[in-house]
mmCIF file of C-alpha atoms and ligand atoms in Angstrom:
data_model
loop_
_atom_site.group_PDB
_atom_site.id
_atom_site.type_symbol
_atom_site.label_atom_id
_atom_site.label_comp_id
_atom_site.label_asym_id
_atom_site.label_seq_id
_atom_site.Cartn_x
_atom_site.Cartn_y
_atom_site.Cartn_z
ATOM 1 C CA UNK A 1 0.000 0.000 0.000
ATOM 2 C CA UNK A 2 1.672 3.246 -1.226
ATOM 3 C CA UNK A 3 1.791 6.234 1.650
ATOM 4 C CA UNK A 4 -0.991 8.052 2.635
ATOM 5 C CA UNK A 5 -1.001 11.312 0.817
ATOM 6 C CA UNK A 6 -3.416 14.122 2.996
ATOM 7 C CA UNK A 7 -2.886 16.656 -0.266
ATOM 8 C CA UNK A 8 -4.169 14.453 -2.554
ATOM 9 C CA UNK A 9 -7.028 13.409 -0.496
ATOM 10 C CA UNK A 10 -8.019 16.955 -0.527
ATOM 11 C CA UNK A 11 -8.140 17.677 -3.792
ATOM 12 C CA UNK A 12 -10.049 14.825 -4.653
ATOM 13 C CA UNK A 13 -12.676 15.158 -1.789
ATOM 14 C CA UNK A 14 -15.956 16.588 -2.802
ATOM 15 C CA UNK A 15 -19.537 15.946 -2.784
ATOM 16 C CA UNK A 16 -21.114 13.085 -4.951
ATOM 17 C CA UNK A 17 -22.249 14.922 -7.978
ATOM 18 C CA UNK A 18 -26.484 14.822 -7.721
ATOM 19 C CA UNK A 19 -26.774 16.650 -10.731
ATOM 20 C CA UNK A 20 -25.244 13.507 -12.630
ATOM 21 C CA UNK A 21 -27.847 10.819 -11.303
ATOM 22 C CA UNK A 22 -30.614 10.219 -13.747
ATOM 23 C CA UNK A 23 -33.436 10.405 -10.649
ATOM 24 C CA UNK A 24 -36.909 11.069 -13.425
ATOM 25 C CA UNK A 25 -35.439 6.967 -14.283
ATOM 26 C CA UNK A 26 -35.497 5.790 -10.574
ATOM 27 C CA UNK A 27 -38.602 4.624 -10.838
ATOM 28 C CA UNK A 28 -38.775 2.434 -13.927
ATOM 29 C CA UNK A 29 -37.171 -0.089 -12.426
ATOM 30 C CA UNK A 30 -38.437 -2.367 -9.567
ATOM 31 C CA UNK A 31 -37.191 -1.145 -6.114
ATOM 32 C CA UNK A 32 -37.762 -4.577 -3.427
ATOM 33 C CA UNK A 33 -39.114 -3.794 -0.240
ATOM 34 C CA UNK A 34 -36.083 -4.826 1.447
ATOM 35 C CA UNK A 35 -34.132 -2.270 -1.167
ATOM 36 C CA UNK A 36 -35.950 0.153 0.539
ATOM 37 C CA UNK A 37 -35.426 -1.446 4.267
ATOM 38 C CA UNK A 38 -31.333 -1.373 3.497
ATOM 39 C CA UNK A 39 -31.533 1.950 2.150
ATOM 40 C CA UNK A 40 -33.327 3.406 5.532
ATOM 41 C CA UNK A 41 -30.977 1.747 7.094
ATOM 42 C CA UNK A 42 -28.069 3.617 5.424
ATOM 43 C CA UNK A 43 -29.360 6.904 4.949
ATOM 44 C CA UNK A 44 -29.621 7.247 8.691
ATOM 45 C CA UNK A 45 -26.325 5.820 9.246
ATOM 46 C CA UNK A 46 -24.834 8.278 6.982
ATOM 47 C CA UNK A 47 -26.650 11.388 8.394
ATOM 48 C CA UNK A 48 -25.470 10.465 11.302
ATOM 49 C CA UNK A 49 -21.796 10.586 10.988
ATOM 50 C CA UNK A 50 -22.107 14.326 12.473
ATOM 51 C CA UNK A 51 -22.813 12.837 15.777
ATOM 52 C CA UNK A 52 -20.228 10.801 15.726
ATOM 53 C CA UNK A 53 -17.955 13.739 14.618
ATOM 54 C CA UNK A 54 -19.122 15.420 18.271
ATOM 55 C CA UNK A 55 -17.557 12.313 19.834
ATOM 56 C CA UNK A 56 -14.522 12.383 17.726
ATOM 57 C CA UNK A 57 -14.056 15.737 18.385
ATOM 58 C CA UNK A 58 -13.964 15.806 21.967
ATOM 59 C CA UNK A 59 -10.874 13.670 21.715
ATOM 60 C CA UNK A 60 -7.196 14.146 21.350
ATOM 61 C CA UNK A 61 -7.674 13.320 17.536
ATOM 62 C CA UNK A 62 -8.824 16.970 17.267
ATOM 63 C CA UNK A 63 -4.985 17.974 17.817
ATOM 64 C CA UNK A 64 -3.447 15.861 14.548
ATOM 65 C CA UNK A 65 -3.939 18.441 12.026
ATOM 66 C CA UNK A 66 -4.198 15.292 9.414
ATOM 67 C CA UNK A 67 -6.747 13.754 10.839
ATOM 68 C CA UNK A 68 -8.652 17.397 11.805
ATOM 69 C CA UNK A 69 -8.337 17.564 8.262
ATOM 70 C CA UNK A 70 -9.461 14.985 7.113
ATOM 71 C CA UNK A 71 -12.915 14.856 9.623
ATOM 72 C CA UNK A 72 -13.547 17.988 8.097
ATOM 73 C CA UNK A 73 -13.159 16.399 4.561
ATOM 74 C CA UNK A 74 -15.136 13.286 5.782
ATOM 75 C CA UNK A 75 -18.276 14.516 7.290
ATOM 76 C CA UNK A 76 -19.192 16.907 4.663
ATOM 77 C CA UNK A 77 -18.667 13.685 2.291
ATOM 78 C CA UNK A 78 -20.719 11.027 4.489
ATOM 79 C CA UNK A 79 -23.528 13.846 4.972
ATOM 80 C CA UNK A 80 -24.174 14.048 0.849
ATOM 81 C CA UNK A 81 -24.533 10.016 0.955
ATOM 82 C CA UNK A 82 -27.134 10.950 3.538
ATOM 83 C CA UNK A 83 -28.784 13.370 1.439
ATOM 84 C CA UNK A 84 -27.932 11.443 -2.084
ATOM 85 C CA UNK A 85 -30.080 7.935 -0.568
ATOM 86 C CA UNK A 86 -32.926 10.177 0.834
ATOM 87 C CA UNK A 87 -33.456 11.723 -2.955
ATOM 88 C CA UNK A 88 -32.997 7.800 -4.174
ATOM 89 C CA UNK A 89 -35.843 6.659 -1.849
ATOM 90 C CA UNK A 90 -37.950 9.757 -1.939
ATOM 91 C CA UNK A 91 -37.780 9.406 -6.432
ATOM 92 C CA UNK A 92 -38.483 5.717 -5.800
ATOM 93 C CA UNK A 93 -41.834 6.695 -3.845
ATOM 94 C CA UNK A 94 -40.429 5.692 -0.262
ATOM 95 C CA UNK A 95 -39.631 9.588 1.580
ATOM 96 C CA UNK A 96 -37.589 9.599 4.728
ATOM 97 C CA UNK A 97 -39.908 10.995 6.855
ATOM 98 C CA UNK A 98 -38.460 12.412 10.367
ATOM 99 C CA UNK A 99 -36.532 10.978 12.764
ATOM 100 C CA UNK A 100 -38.801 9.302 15.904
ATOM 101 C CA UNK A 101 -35.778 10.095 18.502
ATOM 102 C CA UNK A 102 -34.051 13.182 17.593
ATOM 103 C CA UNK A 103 -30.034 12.994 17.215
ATOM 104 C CA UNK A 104 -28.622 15.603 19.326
ATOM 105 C CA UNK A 105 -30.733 13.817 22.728
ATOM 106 C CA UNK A 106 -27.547 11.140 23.471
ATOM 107 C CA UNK A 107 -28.551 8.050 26.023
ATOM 108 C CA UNK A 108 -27.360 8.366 29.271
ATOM 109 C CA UNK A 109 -25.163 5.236 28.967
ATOM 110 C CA UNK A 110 -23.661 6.549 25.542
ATOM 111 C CA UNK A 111 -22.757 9.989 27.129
ATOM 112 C CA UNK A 112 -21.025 8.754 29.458
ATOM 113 C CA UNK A 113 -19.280 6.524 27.086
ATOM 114 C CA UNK A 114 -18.636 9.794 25.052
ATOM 115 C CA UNK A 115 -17.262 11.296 28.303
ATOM 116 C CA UNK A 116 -14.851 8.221 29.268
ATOM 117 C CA UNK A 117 -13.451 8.343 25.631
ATOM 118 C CA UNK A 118 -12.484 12.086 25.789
ATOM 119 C CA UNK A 119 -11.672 11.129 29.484
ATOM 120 C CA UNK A 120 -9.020 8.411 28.113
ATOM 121 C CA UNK A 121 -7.865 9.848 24.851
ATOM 122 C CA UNK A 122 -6.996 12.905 27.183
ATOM 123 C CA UNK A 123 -4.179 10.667 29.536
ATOM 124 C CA UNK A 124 -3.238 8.876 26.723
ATOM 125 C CA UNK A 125 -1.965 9.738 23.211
ATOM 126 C CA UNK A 126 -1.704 7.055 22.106
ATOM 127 C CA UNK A 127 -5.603 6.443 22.340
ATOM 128 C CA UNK A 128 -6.379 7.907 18.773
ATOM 129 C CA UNK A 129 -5.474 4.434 16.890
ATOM 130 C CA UNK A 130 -8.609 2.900 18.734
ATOM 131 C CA UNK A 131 -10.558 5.571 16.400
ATOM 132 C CA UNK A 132 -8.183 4.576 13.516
ATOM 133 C CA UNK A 133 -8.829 0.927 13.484
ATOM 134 C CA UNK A 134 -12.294 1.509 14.124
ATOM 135 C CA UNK A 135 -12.795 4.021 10.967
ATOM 136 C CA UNK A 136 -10.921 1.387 9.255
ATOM 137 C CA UNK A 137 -13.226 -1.594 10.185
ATOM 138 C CA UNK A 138 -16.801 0.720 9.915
ATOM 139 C CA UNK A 139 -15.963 1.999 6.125
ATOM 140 C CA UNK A 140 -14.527 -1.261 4.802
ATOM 141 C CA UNK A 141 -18.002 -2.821 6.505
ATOM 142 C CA UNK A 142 -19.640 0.182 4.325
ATOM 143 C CA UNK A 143 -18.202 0.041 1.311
ATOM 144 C CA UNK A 144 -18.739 -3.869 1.233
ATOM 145 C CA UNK A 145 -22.168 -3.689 2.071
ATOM 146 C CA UNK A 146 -22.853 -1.037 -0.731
ATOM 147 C CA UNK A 147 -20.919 -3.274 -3.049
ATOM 148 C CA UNK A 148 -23.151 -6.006 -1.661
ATOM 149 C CA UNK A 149 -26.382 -3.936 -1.857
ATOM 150 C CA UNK A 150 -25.561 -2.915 -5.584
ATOM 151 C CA UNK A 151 -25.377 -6.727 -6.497
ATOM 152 C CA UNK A 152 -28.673 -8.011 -4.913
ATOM 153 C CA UNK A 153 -31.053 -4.690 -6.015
ATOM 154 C CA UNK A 154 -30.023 -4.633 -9.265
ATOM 155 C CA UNK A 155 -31.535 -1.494 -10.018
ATOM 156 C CA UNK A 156 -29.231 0.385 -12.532
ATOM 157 C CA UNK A 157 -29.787 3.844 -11.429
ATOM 158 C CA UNK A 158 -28.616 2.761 -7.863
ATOM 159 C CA UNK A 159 -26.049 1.313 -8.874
ATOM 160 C CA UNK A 160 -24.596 4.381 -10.231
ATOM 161 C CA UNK A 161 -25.292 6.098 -7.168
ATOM 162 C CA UNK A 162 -23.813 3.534 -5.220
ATOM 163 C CA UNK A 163 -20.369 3.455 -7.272
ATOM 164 C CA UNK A 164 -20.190 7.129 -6.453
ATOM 165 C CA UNK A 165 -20.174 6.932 -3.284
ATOM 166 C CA UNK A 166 -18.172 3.850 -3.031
ATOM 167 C CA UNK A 167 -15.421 5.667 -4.170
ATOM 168 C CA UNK A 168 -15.681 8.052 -1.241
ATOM 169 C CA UNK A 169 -15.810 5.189 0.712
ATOM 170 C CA UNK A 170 -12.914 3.634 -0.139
ATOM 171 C CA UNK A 171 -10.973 7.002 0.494
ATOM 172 C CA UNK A 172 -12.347 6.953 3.803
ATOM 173 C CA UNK A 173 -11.139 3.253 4.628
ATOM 174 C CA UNK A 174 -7.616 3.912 3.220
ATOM 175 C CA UNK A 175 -7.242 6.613 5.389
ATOM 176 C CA UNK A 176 -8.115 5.183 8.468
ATOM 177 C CA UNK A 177 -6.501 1.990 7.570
ATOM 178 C CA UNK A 178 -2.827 4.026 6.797
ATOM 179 C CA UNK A 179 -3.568 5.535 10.246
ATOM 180 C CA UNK A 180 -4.250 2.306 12.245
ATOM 181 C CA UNK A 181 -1.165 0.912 10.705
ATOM 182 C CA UNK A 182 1.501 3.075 11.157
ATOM 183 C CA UNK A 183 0.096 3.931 15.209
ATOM 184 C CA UNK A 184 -0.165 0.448 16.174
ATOM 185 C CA UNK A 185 3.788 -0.446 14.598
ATOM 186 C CA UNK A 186 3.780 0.121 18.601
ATOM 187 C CA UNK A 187 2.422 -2.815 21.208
ATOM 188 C CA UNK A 188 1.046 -0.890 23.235
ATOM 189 C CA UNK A 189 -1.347 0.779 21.054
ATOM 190 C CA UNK A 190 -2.118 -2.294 19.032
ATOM 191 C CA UNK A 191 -2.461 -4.160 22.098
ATOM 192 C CA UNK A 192 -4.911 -1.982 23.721
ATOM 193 C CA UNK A 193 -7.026 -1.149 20.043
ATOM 194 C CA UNK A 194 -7.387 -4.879 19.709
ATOM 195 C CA UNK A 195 -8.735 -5.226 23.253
ATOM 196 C CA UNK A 196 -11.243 -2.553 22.760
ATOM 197 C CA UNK A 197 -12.207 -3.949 19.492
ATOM 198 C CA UNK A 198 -12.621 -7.798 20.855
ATOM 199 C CA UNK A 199 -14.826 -6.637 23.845
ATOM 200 C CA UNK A 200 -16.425 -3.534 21.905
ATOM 201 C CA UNK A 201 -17.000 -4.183 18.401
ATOM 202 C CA UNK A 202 -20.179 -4.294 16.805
ATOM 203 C CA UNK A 203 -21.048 -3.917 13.282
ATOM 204 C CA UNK A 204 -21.569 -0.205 11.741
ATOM 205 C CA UNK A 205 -24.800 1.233 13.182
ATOM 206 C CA UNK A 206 -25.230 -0.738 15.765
ATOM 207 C CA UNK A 207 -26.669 1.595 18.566
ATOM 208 C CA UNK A 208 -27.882 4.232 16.378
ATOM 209 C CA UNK A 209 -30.654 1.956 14.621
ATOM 210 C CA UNK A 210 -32.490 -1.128 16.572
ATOM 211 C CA UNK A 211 -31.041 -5.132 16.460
ATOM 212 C CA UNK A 212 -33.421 -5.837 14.048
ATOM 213 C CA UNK A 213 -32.792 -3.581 11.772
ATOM 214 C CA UNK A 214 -28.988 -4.623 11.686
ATOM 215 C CA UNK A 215 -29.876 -8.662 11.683
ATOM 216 C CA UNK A 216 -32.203 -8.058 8.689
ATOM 217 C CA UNK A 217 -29.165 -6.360 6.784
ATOM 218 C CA UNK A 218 -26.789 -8.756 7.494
ATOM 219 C CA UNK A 219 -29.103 -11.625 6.582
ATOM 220 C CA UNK A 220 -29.713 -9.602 2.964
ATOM 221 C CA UNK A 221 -26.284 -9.256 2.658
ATOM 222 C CA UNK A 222 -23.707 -10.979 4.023
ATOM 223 C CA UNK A 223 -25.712 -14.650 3.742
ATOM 224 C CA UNK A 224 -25.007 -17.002 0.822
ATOM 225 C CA UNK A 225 -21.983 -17.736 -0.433
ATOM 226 C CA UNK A 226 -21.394 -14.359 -2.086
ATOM 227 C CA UNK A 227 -22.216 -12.504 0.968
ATOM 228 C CA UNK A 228 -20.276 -14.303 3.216
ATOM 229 C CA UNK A 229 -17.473 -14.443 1.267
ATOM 230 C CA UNK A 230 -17.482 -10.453 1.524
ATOM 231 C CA UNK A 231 -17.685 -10.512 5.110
ATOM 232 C CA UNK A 232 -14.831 -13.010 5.222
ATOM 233 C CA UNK A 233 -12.825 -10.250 2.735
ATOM 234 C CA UNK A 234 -13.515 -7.447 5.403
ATOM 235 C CA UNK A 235 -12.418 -9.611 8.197
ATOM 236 C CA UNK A 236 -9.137 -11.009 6.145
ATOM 237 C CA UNK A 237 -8.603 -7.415 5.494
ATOM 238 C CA UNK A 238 -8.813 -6.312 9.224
ATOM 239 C CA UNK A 239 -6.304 -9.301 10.657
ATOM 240 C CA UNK A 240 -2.922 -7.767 7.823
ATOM 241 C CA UNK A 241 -3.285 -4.507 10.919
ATOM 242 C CA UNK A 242 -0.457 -5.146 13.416
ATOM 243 C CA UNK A 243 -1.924 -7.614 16.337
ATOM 244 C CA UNK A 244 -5.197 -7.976 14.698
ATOM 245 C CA UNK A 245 -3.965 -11.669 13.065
ATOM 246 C CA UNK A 246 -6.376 -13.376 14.870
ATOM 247 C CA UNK A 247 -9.433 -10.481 15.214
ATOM 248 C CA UNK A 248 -13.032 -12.020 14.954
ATOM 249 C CA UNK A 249 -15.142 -9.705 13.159
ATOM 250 C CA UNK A 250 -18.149 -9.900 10.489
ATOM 251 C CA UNK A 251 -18.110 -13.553 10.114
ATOM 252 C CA UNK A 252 -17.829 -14.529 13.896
ATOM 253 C CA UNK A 253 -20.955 -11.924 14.443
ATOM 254 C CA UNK A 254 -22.802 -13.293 11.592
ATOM 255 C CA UNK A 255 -22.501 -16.878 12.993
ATOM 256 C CA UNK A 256 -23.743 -15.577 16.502
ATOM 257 C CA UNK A 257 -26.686 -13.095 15.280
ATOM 258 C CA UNK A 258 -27.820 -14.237 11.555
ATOM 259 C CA UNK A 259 -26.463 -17.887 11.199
ATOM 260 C CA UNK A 260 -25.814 -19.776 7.409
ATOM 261 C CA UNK A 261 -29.752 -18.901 6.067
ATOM 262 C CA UNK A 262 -29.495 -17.937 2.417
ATOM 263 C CA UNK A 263 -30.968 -14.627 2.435
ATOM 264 C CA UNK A 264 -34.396 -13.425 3.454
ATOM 265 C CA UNK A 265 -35.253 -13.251 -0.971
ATOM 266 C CA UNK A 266 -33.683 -16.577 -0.656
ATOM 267 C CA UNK A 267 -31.935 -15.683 -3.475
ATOM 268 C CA UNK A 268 -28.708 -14.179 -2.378
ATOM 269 C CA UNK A 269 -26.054 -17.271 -3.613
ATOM 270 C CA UNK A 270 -25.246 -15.874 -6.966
ATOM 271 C CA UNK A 271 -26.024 -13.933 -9.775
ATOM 272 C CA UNK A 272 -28.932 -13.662 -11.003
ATOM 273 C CA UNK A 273 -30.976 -15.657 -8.880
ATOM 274 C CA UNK A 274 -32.732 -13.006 -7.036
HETATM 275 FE FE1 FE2 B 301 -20.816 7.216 3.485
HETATM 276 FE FE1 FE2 B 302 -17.241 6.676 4.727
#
């Protein structure tokens, strides 16, 4: 992997180009229900990056003028996903209609989770390649699923979207990744990101929408053999980070949470069966 490079990054961040999507063709092709289901899904995880800036923010990581940078670079580029699958599901007939639990109102248990963080990253330095490795595991989840979601919907015009944005996404991941590398060439730090991750780790979203929601969209997909080879890719990708050989991500919380079922279409094993 060559060097990260925070210049060219900049330069090449920007919104995803709305203008270019054909929208008036969105719906002249089937959207499934469970399309629409995954898409919810998304668009609120995306929109919701800005709260998870606030975290972010009241870290150390705020100091590293590259990664400032780039969180500056990175929300306003997570936010237009937001705002690019809300016009996808609002030309396909399906609006996002308001939030039921507004974002800014944190549970009490996740505020003071917020509060230990800052708390921690504060004593420690060090603390900022726990965000690294977990950037690193949320956008190469992300950018899988997408890839994932653009192979079972099969709807042309979101799959344009979706290669847009996937392109952002892979930015994203090769950032954090080159971060979480090069901190944890240290034990310590490796030792004590993998520990957080092993106890802590859930996939992206988690929290933020309910259980359900995140078992139904694993089970559409990450089940069958092309979905869980994908997971298995994110996870093999994950264990080349110093002391993450042995990490047990996607696949071990698929077996616990979703299991070997072939999809909820039941057609999720290959192409062109769904
Ligand atoms: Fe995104
Ligand atoms: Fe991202």
């Amino acid at each position: 992997m060559p060097p990260f490079d925070l210049e060219a990054y900049v330069a090449r961040s920007g919104a995803v180009d709305l203008e270019a999507i054909p929208w008036a063709e969105v719906p002249t092709h089937p959207v499934s229900p469970e399309t629409v289901r995954t898409l919810r899904y998304m668009q609120d995880i995306e929109s919701h990056t800005i709260i998870y800036l606030r975290k972010l923010l009241a870290t150390r990581a705020v100091d590293e003028p590259e990664i400032a940078t780039f969180l500056a670079c990175w929300v306003y580029e997570e936010t237009i996903h937001g705002l690019a699958l809300a016009r996808f599901l609002e030309a396909a007939g399906y609006p996002v209609g308001p939030r039921s639990q507004p974002r800014g109102r944190e549970p009490l248990l996740q505020w003071l989770e917020s509060r230990a963080m800052s708390a921690v990253s504060g004593l420690w330095p060090d603390f900022c390649a726990v965000h690294m490795v977990w950037g690193a595991i949320n956008e190469l989840t992300t950018l899988t699923g997408y890839r994932r979601l653009a192979t079972v919907a099969d709807h042309p015009v979101l799959s344009d979207l979706l290669e847009r944005i996937i392109r952002d996404e892979s930015r994203h991941f090769f950032f954090y990744y080159r971060q979480a590398e090069r901190r944890m060439q240290r034990p310590a730090p490796a030792r004590v990101a993998r520990l957080i991750v092993d106890r802590y780790w859930s996939p992206v979203g988690s929290g933020v929408q309910p259980p359900t929601e995140l078992e139904f969209l694993a089970r559409y997909l990450f089940t069958g053999n092309e979905g869980r080879a994908a997971a298995r890719k994110v996870d093999e990708t994950i264990r080349r980070l110093p002391g993450f050989a042995t990490v047990k991500l996607l696949e071990a919380w698929m077996d616990r949470y979703v299991g070997h079922s072939a999809g909820v279409n039941g057609g999720l094993n290959g192409h062109g069966q769904h």
